[in-house]
Amino acid sequence: MLHIKDLYTAVDNKKILEGLNLSVNVGEVHAIMGPNGSGKSTLANILAGKEGYNITQGSVSYENENLLELSPEERARKGVFLAFQYPVEIPGVNNIYLLKAALNAIRKHQGKPELDAMEFMNLVKGKMKLVQMNKDLLSRSVNEGFSGGEKKRNEIFQMAILEPKLAILDETDSGLDIDALKIVAEGVNSLRNKNRAFILVTHYQRLLNYIKPDHVHVLSKGKIVRSGGPELALELEEKGYDWIN
Amino acid sequence: MNKTIRHYLADFKQLQNIKKDDWFSKQRQSAFNIFQESGFPSTRKENWKYTDVKPITKKLFSNITNSNVVISDNEIDAILFKELECIELVFVNGAYSEKYSNIKNLPNKLTIRNMANAFVNDEDFLKKHLSQYVNDDSSSFVTLNTAFIQDGVYINVPSDLTLERPISITYISKDNSNIFATHPRNLIFMGENSKATIIENYIGIDDANYFTNAVTETSLSQGASLKHYKIQQESSNAFHIGSLNTSQNKDSRFESHSISIGGALVRNDINARLNKEGAEIMMNGLYMTDNAQHIDNHTRVDHFKPYTQSNQNYRGVLNGKSRGVFNGKVVVHPQAQKIEAYQNNANLLLSDDAEIDTKPELEIYADDVKCNHGATIGQLDNDMLFYLRSRAIDEQTARSLLTYAFADEIINNISFQSIKNKLEHLIIGRLPDSSLIREYV
Ligand SMILES: Nc1ncnc2c1ncn2[C@@H]1O[C@H](COP(=O)(O)OP(=O)(O)O)[C@@H](O)[C@H]1O
Ligand SMILES: [Mg+2]
């Protein structure tokens, strides 16, 4: 589904990714671990189409298309979803309206009819339970005044509604207490199926106690330095990131 | 004497001939004398530094206006706030239109009249009060207005009356066969503990070429409360110079909402005088410009007494090659301890060619005060744009949504729900790609 080949990127002449390779097949869950500053968010942002990165070399194909040529909205419509590490607050843009617009834009792209207000609210109610979202948050501006945990949960809630094909979660676990972490994990696990792939970017092994990945990769200084199964995460937890260098 | 002043002088002489016995003619004459002496302001004057009025002073506007143009029912319906069931005063090209107005069934003791009528019926009151609440009576445009007053509105709200129905004052300009000027003059007197909502609406139809030179004077007695809305949607060729003057007594409260989106060259002045303890003014403003528009907002607040408060919040959205100005001055006079004065101006530049000059000024002569002011100029936030786009929203829609959200912060300060809804529609209509976002907001 996703093939990243020999990817090099720089921002303002600062090299960040330096020859990254990664392949993700449909139905798989990949965990990408790495120390702070290793380039995890950069990778996630590039996959979602954020501007400002200079891609100096390499390629990314997604469902046999050149992903790098697509705008962020085209990627989203084709099933790419990024749960942000730091979701931005957008005063004045209503959370639930945004979500409805997002879902309908995706459905339109898929040739499905748009949902009307009733159908949409029914869908929302079901998914809200899944992530135990506070109802009040729906009618507020996007992320405005949300606590750190509420922002992360809102990302998972959006993911649950939009049902992406490729979901990239950038440190969604960071800053969450254990209860919130479990809720996030349950959200991911309930969406896990053979038609959907996940890239879980995480700094700690903790999340992987609740979501069992198929593959674990260690990112360091802009490239994947080690790949393995779930046991690699445990080993990393035990020995620390110094061990890989 | 330059050509324009000669032109105004000729018009003025004619006017004085018609209205020779008018009790007001002395006032007109002295106003005109001041105008003739000072002429129009140049950009060398500090107050006019960023706004060159030459486009206005180059043109010779006719003082004779056509009040018989036909305004269609569709046009009227689109203009008036019908659903608010206002007390309605409508002017067409400067003259009062009985046909579109509705000032029947007023509460006891409440006086609302068009100014031409008030000159006859309320002579004693006007003699005493007219021009008393203009704070800058040497301003060329104010003196010009005083010299040429033709019509406008006189409102006198008696003590203790809470007026539930808003009063709507609409100045419609529509005439493509004439280049003309109007000088609307409004005098609003609020008795003790009275409450009212007033909407001043300036609107042009069919790209008419004209100059509106408006002056509104308000006086708030002790405990009075006035919510004032000014909606400036003049035609794209029009010039608009308008000043709102407040004179506030003890514990009075003025709420000003100024939405300025029309006109080619526009200047909105608010001069607020907080004369007694506990007087309070809130000024909320939004200006949206595009193409080659120029909109200048000037505010001045004088805190004369302790425990007075002013709170200003203005936002601008500038597109095309347009230009905006915000100049807010707060003067805290020596005895005015324990006052609070806040001022904020935020601007969103949507194009590289748009320009904003923002200049907050604080002059403080008292030491125990709470004041702060700030101004920002920025573009749409890239992180917000990316977030929306990553949620499948196309770029144009995302831009339009964020622009709307920025402007809506000002509209959200309006507590009157139906006015708020109407204004939201108005500003959506002014957004680039507005059709894209109608369903989201
Ligand atoms: N926009 C940017 N401008 C300059 N440097 C950046 C930018 N984004 C990331 N970096 C740098 O690139 C490196 C990788 O950052 P990031 O991808 O956020 O790492 P991680 O998510 O693994 O902590 C860091 O050294 C960071 O400072
Ligand atoms: Mg990161």
XYZ file of C-alpha atoms and ligand atoms in Angstrom:
714
model
C 0.000 0.000 0.000
C 2.744 2.449 1.005
C 6.305 2.332 -0.239
C 8.841 4.868 0.910
C 12.106 4.572 -0.957
C 15.379 6.215 -0.041
C 13.744 9.419 1.179
C 15.884 12.472 1.905
C 14.410 15.720 3.202
C 15.697 18.986 4.479
C 14.229 22.142 5.995
C 16.215 25.310 5.506
C 19.249 23.242 4.554
C 18.990 21.208 7.742
C 18.915 17.542 6.789
C 16.199 15.599 8.598
C 15.386 12.350 6.801
C 18.426 10.733 5.297
C 17.637 7.695 3.225
C 14.495 6.366 4.817
C 12.944 3.134 3.532
C 9.641 1.699 4.681
C 6.943 -0.492 3.187
C 3.544 -0.940 4.734
C 1.059 -3.483 3.457
C -2.666 -3.197 3.806
C -3.910 -4.642 7.087
C -0.602 -4.142 8.908
C 0.261 -2.135 11.980
C 3.729 -0.625 12.027
C 5.248 1.068 15.021
C 7.961 3.613 14.473
C 9.995 4.395 17.536
C 12.844 6.760 17.983
C 14.408 9.369 20.200
C 13.267 12.979 20.143
C 14.440 14.808 17.092
C 15.001 11.670 15.030
C 12.507 12.779 12.367
C 9.314 10.920 13.317
C 6.987 13.908 13.018
C 8.732 14.998 9.853
C 7.953 11.636 8.298
C 4.328 11.797 9.455
C 3.917 15.358 8.128
C 5.441 14.534 4.780
C 3.075 11.613 4.357
C 0.108 13.889 5.089
C 1.372 16.552 2.673
C 2.597 19.377 4.853
C 4.432 22.035 2.885
C 7.813 23.419 3.769
C 9.889 20.276 3.492
C 12.369 20.048 0.725
C 12.375 16.516 -0.606
C 15.787 16.184 -2.151
C 15.724 12.528 -3.073
C 13.569 9.423 -2.986
C 9.952 8.535 -3.603
C 6.738 7.670 -1.829
C 4.046 5.638 -3.511
C 0.618 5.068 -2.026
C -1.747 2.654 -3.711
C 0.463 2.839 -6.798
C 0.308 6.608 -6.995
C 3.022 9.157 -6.415
C 1.879 10.409 -3.019
C 4.207 13.398 -3.034
C 2.393 14.927 -5.989
C -0.953 15.031 -4.203
C -2.250 17.938 -2.164
C -3.042 17.285 1.504
C -6.773 17.300 0.769
C -6.386 14.814 -2.088
C -4.445 12.518 0.191
C -7.120 12.798 2.870
C -9.798 11.983 0.306
C -7.840 8.939 -0.786
C -7.737 7.643 2.758
C -4.623 9.076 4.410
C -5.207 10.345 7.936
C -2.757 11.994 10.311
C -3.478 12.237 14.022
C -1.300 15.188 14.935
C 1.237 15.195 17.724
C 0.144 18.741 18.551
C -3.343 19.335 17.151
C -3.755 23.028 16.437
C -6.540 25.112 17.941
C -8.742 26.760 15.326
C -10.929 29.415 16.940
C -14.167 30.041 15.112
C -14.250 26.805 13.132
C -16.766 24.456 14.636
C -15.515 20.966 15.461
C -18.554 19.068 14.331
C -19.105 21.112 11.158
C -15.537 20.503 10.181
C -15.946 16.791 10.704
C -19.128 16.663 8.669
C -17.470 18.614 5.862
C -14.469 16.291 6.017
C -16.558 13.145 5.915
C -18.707 14.376 3.064
C -15.675 15.470 1.055
C -14.266 11.964 1.417
C -17.582 10.295 0.618
C -18.009 12.480 -2.423
C -14.584 11.423 -3.631
C -15.594 7.797 -3.134
C -18.766 8.348 -5.134
C -20.967 7.811 -2.089
C -23.899 10.073 -1.250
C -23.308 12.753 1.345
C -24.757 12.143 4.775
C -27.526 14.418 5.895
C -27.561 15.963 9.364
C -29.542 13.104 10.942
C -27.438 10.312 9.495
C -24.321 12.159 10.482
C -25.429 12.696 14.068
C -26.268 9.018 14.434
C -22.802 8.125 13.259
C -21.284 10.658 15.645
C -23.170 9.300 18.638
C -21.858 5.805 18.078
C -18.253 6.873 17.628
C -18.342 9.232 20.579
C -18.957 6.301 22.884
C -15.999 4.508 21.417
C -13.543 7.193 22.512
C -15.643 8.438 25.437
C -15.688 11.935 23.994
C -17.394 14.580 26.012
C -20.432 15.785 24.065
C -19.664 19.442 24.851
C -16.481 19.247 22.828
C -18.420 18.643 19.621
C -19.982 22.063 19.461
C -16.834 23.948 20.403
C -14.271 25.393 18.036
C -11.746 22.844 16.815
C -9.509 21.970 19.773
C -9.990 25.390 21.319
C -9.489 25.200 25.042
C -9.292 21.398 24.928
C -6.939 19.756 27.418
C -3.999 17.847 25.976
C -5.847 14.571 26.439
C -9.049 15.903 24.904
C -7.166 17.017 21.821
C -5.690 13.556 21.348
C -9.034 11.908 21.870
C -10.596 14.261 19.347
C -8.018 13.100 16.799
C -8.974 9.477 17.385
C -12.636 10.395 17.252
C -12.087 12.025 13.855
C -10.208 8.974 12.696
C -13.070 6.733 13.798
C -15.546 8.796 11.782
C -13.416 9.252 8.680
C -12.343 5.574 8.556
C -9.071 6.114 6.707
C -7.179 3.443 4.806
C -3.841 4.564 6.155
C -3.837 6.099 9.612
C -0.692 7.732 10.926
C -0.722 8.449 14.641
C 2.015 10.808 15.702
C 2.720 10.248 19.404
C -0.956 10.108 20.173
C 0.046 8.325 23.374
C 2.337 11.050 24.677
C 0.985 12.983 27.606
C -1.945 10.638 28.172
C -2.709 9.018 31.504
C -3.211 5.281 31.503
C -7.006 5.442 31.214
C -6.888 7.787 28.249
C -4.185 5.637 26.702
C -6.427 2.593 26.939
C -9.286 4.460 25.303
C -7.061 5.530 22.439
C -5.773 1.978 22.071
C -9.281 0.558 22.035
C -10.210 3.078 19.379
C -7.335 1.902 17.224
C -7.958 -1.787 17.874
C -11.625 -1.505 16.974
C -10.700 0.060 13.643
C -8.058 -2.491 12.899
C -8.997 -4.645 9.931
C -7.587 -6.191 6.811
C -8.352 -3.159 4.661
C -6.639 -0.622 6.842
C -3.038 0.030 7.817
C -1.611 1.967 10.753
C 1.657 3.712 11.387
C 2.017 4.322 15.092
C 4.710 6.837 15.837
C 5.696 6.611 19.446
C 8.479 7.478 21.762
C 7.593 4.920 24.434
C 6.903 1.237 24.308
C 3.878 1.702 26.602
C 1.282 2.083 23.825
C 2.407 -1.202 22.329
C 1.209 -3.040 25.429
C -2.281 -2.248 24.237
C -1.877 -2.268 20.487
C 0.141 -5.161 19.230
C 2.083 -4.102 16.136
C 3.054 -6.410 13.299
C 6.345 -4.610 12.784
C 8.505 -2.323 14.877
C 11.053 0.062 13.365
C 13.609 2.193 15.045
C 14.209 5.595 13.508
C 17.427 7.332 14.291
C 19.023 10.345 12.645
C 16.628 10.276 9.757
C 16.643 6.629 8.830
C 15.389 3.280 9.957
C 18.250 1.603 11.697
C 16.518 -1.523 12.869
C 13.290 -3.406 12.165
C 11.734 -6.370 13.884
C 8.656 -7.721 15.592
C 7.011 -6.585 18.849
C 9.960 -7.927 20.824
C 12.134 -5.137 19.410
C 10.034 -2.575 21.283
C 10.584 -4.404 24.554
C 14.275 -4.660 23.954
C 14.383 -0.961 23.225
C 12.461 -0.185 26.377
C 14.934 -2.195 28.409
C 18.139 -0.944 26.870
C 17.217 2.618 25.941
C 17.815 4.483 22.712
C 21.566 4.677 23.313
C 21.716 1.034 22.530
C 20.939 1.489 18.857
C 23.697 3.956 18.184
C -9.784 79.970 -2.959
C -9.667 76.687 -4.794
C -12.266 75.456 -7.193
C -13.891 72.984 -4.839
C -14.309 75.457 -1.998
C -15.791 77.945 -4.485
C -18.203 75.260 -5.555
C -19.291 74.585 -1.972
C -19.566 78.324 -1.357
C -21.899 78.785 -4.309
C -24.071 75.918 -3.095
C -24.015 77.291 0.400
C -25.136 80.770 -0.667
C -28.053 79.257 -2.484
C -29.019 77.269 0.585
C -28.854 80.336 2.848
C -31.082 82.181 0.390
C -33.749 79.504 0.577
C -33.595 79.150 4.324
C -33.025 82.783 5.231
C -35.298 82.881 8.250
C -34.221 79.577 9.589
C -33.179 79.900 13.288
C -30.301 77.698 12.365
C -28.823 79.882 9.643
C -26.351 81.568 11.997
C -24.955 78.240 13.021
C -24.713 77.175 9.412
C -22.912 80.354 8.558
C -20.316 80.076 11.285
C -19.772 76.418 10.466
C -19.264 77.278 6.843
C -16.862 80.064 7.745
C -14.702 77.621 9.667
C -14.840 75.185 6.806
C -13.910 77.833 4.278
C -10.977 78.919 6.372
C -9.545 75.495 7.088
C -10.431 73.749 3.829
C -10.062 70.014 3.595
C -7.425 68.234 5.667
C -4.179 67.291 3.989
C -2.090 64.270 4.862
C 0.245 66.610 6.706
C -2.363 66.700 9.443
C -1.566 63.967 11.966
C -5.175 62.759 12.007
C -5.210 62.338 8.255
C -1.711 61.049 7.757
C -2.742 57.767 6.141
C -5.854 58.954 4.327
C -5.630 61.293 1.410
C -9.028 62.868 0.750
C -8.048 64.307 -2.630
C -10.339 61.895 -4.491
C -13.190 63.531 -2.575
C -12.013 67.110 -2.833
C -11.294 66.856 -6.548
C -14.912 66.101 -7.334
C -17.670 68.652 -7.526
C -20.657 66.972 -5.973
C -24.086 68.316 -6.561
C -25.927 69.440 -3.485
C -29.228 68.837 -5.237
C -30.200 65.218 -4.937
C -32.885 63.201 -6.554
C -35.183 61.904 -3.845
C -37.694 60.491 -6.295
C -35.684 57.554 -7.573
C -37.564 54.317 -7.347
C -36.299 51.711 -4.958
C -37.831 48.377 -5.848
C -39.493 46.180 -3.258
C -36.785 43.592 -3.752
C -34.116 46.156 -3.049
C -35.878 47.378 0.051
C -36.406 43.856 1.343
C -32.731 43.082 0.936
C -31.721 46.262 2.730
C -34.038 46.545 5.706
C -33.867 44.358 8.774
C -37.527 43.432 8.368
C -37.419 40.512 10.770
C -36.281 42.800 13.588
C -39.539 44.762 13.402
C -37.629 47.968 13.869
C -38.837 51.475 14.220
C -37.844 52.350 10.701
C -36.467 55.564 9.204
C -35.424 55.403 5.587
C -33.734 58.108 3.560
C -33.310 58.068 -0.181
C -30.451 60.163 -1.483
C -30.466 62.146 1.714
C -34.170 62.920 1.969
C -36.617 61.293 4.334
C -38.891 58.776 2.676
C -42.217 58.452 4.422
C -43.099 55.617 2.110
C -40.471 53.224 3.439
C -40.376 54.495 7.004
C -42.462 53.398 9.920
C -42.439 55.477 13.078
C -45.979 54.890 14.152
C -47.143 53.559 17.511
C -44.234 54.826 19.525
C -44.197 54.528 23.298
C -45.289 57.562 25.265
C -42.911 60.527 25.377
C -40.488 58.953 22.949
C -39.664 61.386 20.173
C -38.393 60.153 16.860
C -38.505 62.466 13.883
C -36.615 63.104 10.736
C -34.384 66.131 11.209
C -36.059 68.375 8.623
C -39.276 67.892 10.538
C -37.591 68.330 13.901
C -36.241 71.703 12.851
C -39.868 72.818 12.810
C -41.289 70.803 15.706
C -38.434 70.570 18.174
C -36.835 73.920 17.673
C -36.270 74.618 21.366
C -34.546 71.328 21.977
C -32.373 71.513 18.890
C -31.350 75.081 19.624
C -29.991 73.874 22.927
C -28.487 70.559 21.893
C -27.523 70.413 18.247
C -23.743 70.556 17.766
C -23.218 70.339 21.533
C -21.941 66.777 21.459
C -19.672 66.994 18.487
C -16.266 66.561 19.940
C -14.215 67.868 17.123
C -16.239 70.788 15.830
C -13.323 72.176 13.915
C -13.137 69.118 11.701
C -13.682 70.186 8.113
C -16.129 67.433 7.415
C -18.183 68.088 10.522
C -18.425 71.798 9.729
C -19.337 70.972 6.162
C -22.075 68.704 7.469
C -23.378 71.375 9.822
C -23.416 73.926 7.017
C -25.346 71.626 4.702
C -27.645 69.668 7.023
C -30.633 68.702 5.004
C -32.090 65.791 6.890
C -31.319 63.069 9.368
C -32.811 61.752 12.554
C -33.638 63.255 15.898
C -34.283 60.805 18.725
C -35.123 61.681 22.286
C -35.591 58.697 24.593
C -37.277 59.723 27.845
C -35.910 58.735 31.247
C -36.473 55.174 32.412
C -37.791 53.959 29.088
C -36.400 50.672 27.852
C -37.067 50.563 24.163
C -37.367 46.961 23.057
C -37.703 47.569 19.328
C -34.472 48.656 17.689
C -34.500 51.908 15.770
C -33.162 51.425 12.288
C -31.908 54.384 10.269
C -31.133 53.589 6.658
C -29.490 55.916 4.185
C -29.912 54.578 0.677
C -28.042 56.135 -2.213
C -29.142 55.313 -5.713
C -28.812 57.609 -8.681
C -26.692 57.031 -11.737
C -27.497 60.322 -13.452
C -25.924 62.558 -10.863
C -22.765 62.903 -8.791
C -24.065 64.083 -5.478
C -23.319 64.628 -1.816
C -25.508 64.099 1.232
C -24.883 65.338 4.752
C -26.956 63.196 7.110
C -27.098 64.474 10.648
C -28.361 62.462 13.601
C -28.926 63.632 17.144
C -29.669 61.027 19.776
C -30.497 62.044 23.294
C -30.846 59.346 25.928
C -32.638 60.299 29.165
C -31.618 58.952 32.583
C -31.630 55.160 32.826
C -33.102 54.787 29.366
C -32.096 51.957 27.054
C -32.160 51.715 23.283
C -30.669 49.969 20.278
C -29.979 51.967 17.149
C -28.801 50.736 13.775
C -27.316 53.152 11.270
C -27.154 51.572 7.888
C -25.461 53.251 4.907
C -25.972 51.517 1.629
C -25.441 52.238 -2.028
C -27.162 50.662 -5.005
C -25.862 50.212 -8.572
C -22.341 51.592 -8.073
C -23.721 55.098 -7.679
C -21.197 57.935 -7.506
C -21.723 59.969 -4.379
C -20.285 61.283 -1.168
C -21.891 60.645 2.195
C -20.725 63.027 4.880
C -22.480 61.889 8.035
C -22.377 63.094 11.621
C -24.064 61.430 14.576
C -24.157 63.055 17.994
C -25.229 61.146 21.051
C -25.704 62.236 24.617
C -26.190 59.675 27.358
C -27.617 60.886 30.655
C -26.846 59.170 33.933
C -27.392 55.412 33.802
C -28.426 55.401 30.143
C -27.448 52.580 27.849
C -27.172 52.723 24.089
C -26.260 49.937 21.707
C -25.235 51.436 18.425
C -24.617 49.585 15.183
C -23.118 51.221 12.163
C -23.173 49.178 9.007
C -21.322 50.814 6.179
C -22.007 49.182 2.821
C -21.808 52.114 0.466
C -21.426 51.485 -3.253
C -18.025 50.616 -4.653
C -17.633 54.101 -6.146
C -18.817 55.981 -3.106
C -16.985 58.101 -0.567
C -18.044 57.963 3.025
C -16.878 60.141 5.875
C -18.771 59.548 9.068
C -18.302 60.440 12.675
C -19.991 59.108 15.754
C -19.704 61.295 18.824
C -20.612 60.275 22.335
C -20.932 62.359 25.417
C -21.419 60.172 28.444
C -22.676 60.933 31.888
C -22.312 58.963 35.118
C -22.694 55.169 34.869
C -23.828 55.328 31.275
C -22.902 52.581 28.893
C -22.284 52.852 25.183
C -21.820 49.830 22.992
C -20.603 50.548 19.483
C -20.425 47.970 16.718
C -19.006 49.216 13.473
C -19.034 46.985 10.418
C -17.440 48.627 7.433
C -17.303 46.782 4.144
C -18.362 49.141 1.359
C -17.175 52.309 -0.310
C -14.130 53.344 -2.332
C -12.698 55.719 0.247
C -14.070 55.571 3.742
C -13.334 57.174 7.043
C -15.133 56.231 10.254
C -14.472 58.347 13.309
C -15.619 57.605 16.809
C -15.046 60.297 19.400
C -16.017 59.209 22.879
C -16.130 61.413 25.911
C -16.389 59.730 29.250
C -17.394 62.795 31.225
C -18.412 61.315 34.549
C -17.510 58.476 36.896
C -18.617 55.018 35.877
C -19.157 55.829 32.209
C -18.205 52.973 29.971
C -17.766 52.416 26.259
C -17.196 49.279 24.277
C -16.122 49.626 20.666
C -16.223 46.632 18.470
C -15.267 46.973 14.843
C -14.694 45.036 11.671
C -13.474 46.343 8.341
C -13.151 44.263 5.216
C -11.555 45.687 2.111
C -10.825 44.415 -1.368
C -9.717 45.729 -4.768
C -8.615 49.352 -4.362
C -10.772 50.183 -1.348
C -9.468 52.355 1.434
C -11.089 52.212 4.858
C -9.789 54.269 7.744
C -11.052 53.785 11.283
C -10.234 56.432 13.791
C -11.207 56.278 17.425
C -10.554 58.672 20.204
C -11.571 58.151 23.803
C -11.205 60.801 26.462
C -11.252 59.521 30.025
C -12.057 62.693 31.949
C -13.091 61.138 35.240
C -12.103 58.254 37.526
C -13.650 54.786 37.206
C -14.402 55.132 33.541
C -13.774 52.273 31.144
C -13.118 51.829 27.475
C -12.623 48.617 25.620
C -11.851 48.565 21.919
C -11.523 45.593 19.697
C -11.094 46.115 15.959
C -10.271 43.627 13.257
C -9.460 44.092 9.616
C -9.467 41.705 6.667
C -7.649 43.164 3.695
C -7.521 41.736 0.215
C -6.521 42.871 -3.267
C -4.671 46.170 -3.417
C -6.785 47.632 -0.668
C -5.645 49.638 2.264
C -6.811 49.849 5.839
C -6.014 52.230 8.643
C -6.648 51.845 12.333
C -5.729 54.731 14.539
C -6.982 54.510 18.080
C -6.155 57.150 20.597
C -6.905 56.963 24.292
C -6.342 60.023 26.446
C -6.394 59.598 30.198
C -6.774 63.034 31.770
C -5.005 63.976 35.022
C -7.876 63.383 37.472
C -8.923 60.154 35.826
C -7.545 57.615 38.285
C -8.668 53.976 38.431
C -9.756 53.920 34.860
C -9.450 50.923 32.573
C -8.650 51.301 28.902
C -8.012 48.413 26.557
C -7.424 48.480 22.883
C -6.728 45.739 20.434
C -6.405 45.746 16.663
C -5.773 42.588 14.663
C -5.371 42.479 10.910
C -5.397 39.719 8.392
C -3.701 40.394 5.080
C -5.017 38.115 2.362
C -2.862 39.446 -0.431
C 0.679 40.702 -0.839
C -0.561 43.999 -2.225
C -2.914 44.830 0.628
C -1.697 47.260 3.226
C -2.568 48.229 6.768
C -1.390 51.098 8.907
C -2.201 50.532 12.520
C -1.362 53.006 15.187
C -2.598 52.608 18.725
C -1.860 55.657 20.880
C -2.049 56.063 24.622
C -1.672 59.403 26.329
C -1.785 58.938 30.068
C -1.691 61.781 32.579
C -2.885 59.807 35.612
C -0.848 57.187 37.461
C -3.303 54.677 38.881
C -4.745 53.222 35.698
C -5.065 49.909 33.909
C -4.287 50.291 30.244
C -3.016 48.107 27.519
C -3.041 48.083 23.793
C -1.815 45.846 21.046
C -1.844 45.515 17.319
C -1.101 42.555 15.094
C -0.767 42.079 11.370
C -0.635 38.607 9.948
C -1.541 36.126 7.297
C -3.601 32.987 7.576
C -1.958 30.498 9.886
C -0.210 27.720 7.968
C -0.696 25.123 10.680
C -4.422 25.780 10.742
C -4.589 25.611 6.966
C -2.726 22.322 6.936
C -4.925 20.875 9.653
C -8.087 21.652 7.698
C -6.640 20.367 4.445
C -5.483 17.182 6.127
C -9.165 16.734 6.944
C -10.045 16.705 3.242
C -11.076 20.367 3.077
C -9.782 21.924 -0.143
C -7.413 24.831 0.114
C -9.775 27.589 -1.034
C -12.466 26.482 1.353
C -9.966 26.242 4.178
C -8.769 29.772 3.501
C -12.266 31.084 3.329
C -13.252 29.295 6.547
C -10.292 30.673 8.467
C -10.924 34.169 7.167
C -14.515 33.937 8.222
C -13.509 32.644 11.631
C -11.167 35.590 12.075
C -13.855 38.132 11.213
C -16.516 36.313 13.177
C -14.683 36.963 16.444
C -15.948 40.524 16.121
C -19.466 39.542 15.123
C -19.546 37.189 18.097
C -19.343 40.179 20.427
C -22.827 41.135 19.307
C -25.423 39.939 21.755
C -28.475 40.777 19.638
C -28.968 37.434 17.923
C -30.917 38.525 14.862
C -28.547 41.399 14.108
C -25.682 38.991 14.534
C -27.191 36.519 12.056
C -27.804 39.230 9.517
C -24.259 40.544 9.818
C -22.804 37.060 9.521
C -24.588 36.669 6.203
C -23.323 40.027 5.123
C -19.706 39.230 5.848
C -19.871 35.748 4.349
C -21.005 37.459 1.162
C -17.851 39.547 1.238
C -15.419 36.670 1.591
C -13.355 35.366 -1.254
C -15.006 32.097 -2.327
C -17.906 32.682 -0.001
C -20.074 30.127 -1.761
C -17.754 27.392 -0.568
C -18.345 27.930 3.096
C -21.997 28.838 3.345
C -22.898 25.337 4.411
C -20.334 25.130 7.183
C -21.126 28.252 9.130
N 10.204 23.211 10.291
C 11.412 22.879 10.777
N 12.424 23.771 10.682
C 13.651 23.471 11.160
N 13.952 22.314 11.764
C 12.995 21.384 11.895
C 11.669 21.623 11.407
N 10.913 20.540 11.677
C 11.738 19.672 12.287
N 12.975 20.168 12.420
C 14.127 19.505 13.025
O 14.209 18.232 12.469
C 14.525 17.265 13.450
C 13.441 16.214 13.494
O 12.255 16.784 14.034
P 10.944 15.912 14.246
O 10.589 15.279 12.972
O 9.936 16.802 14.861
O 11.425 14.840 15.291
P 10.630 13.859 16.261
O 9.195 13.936 15.894
O 11.218 12.546 16.008
O 10.889 14.334 17.641
C 14.689 18.041 14.735
O 16.049 18.294 14.926
C 13.934 19.292 14.507
O 14.463 20.353 15.253
Mg 7.471 14.433 16.983
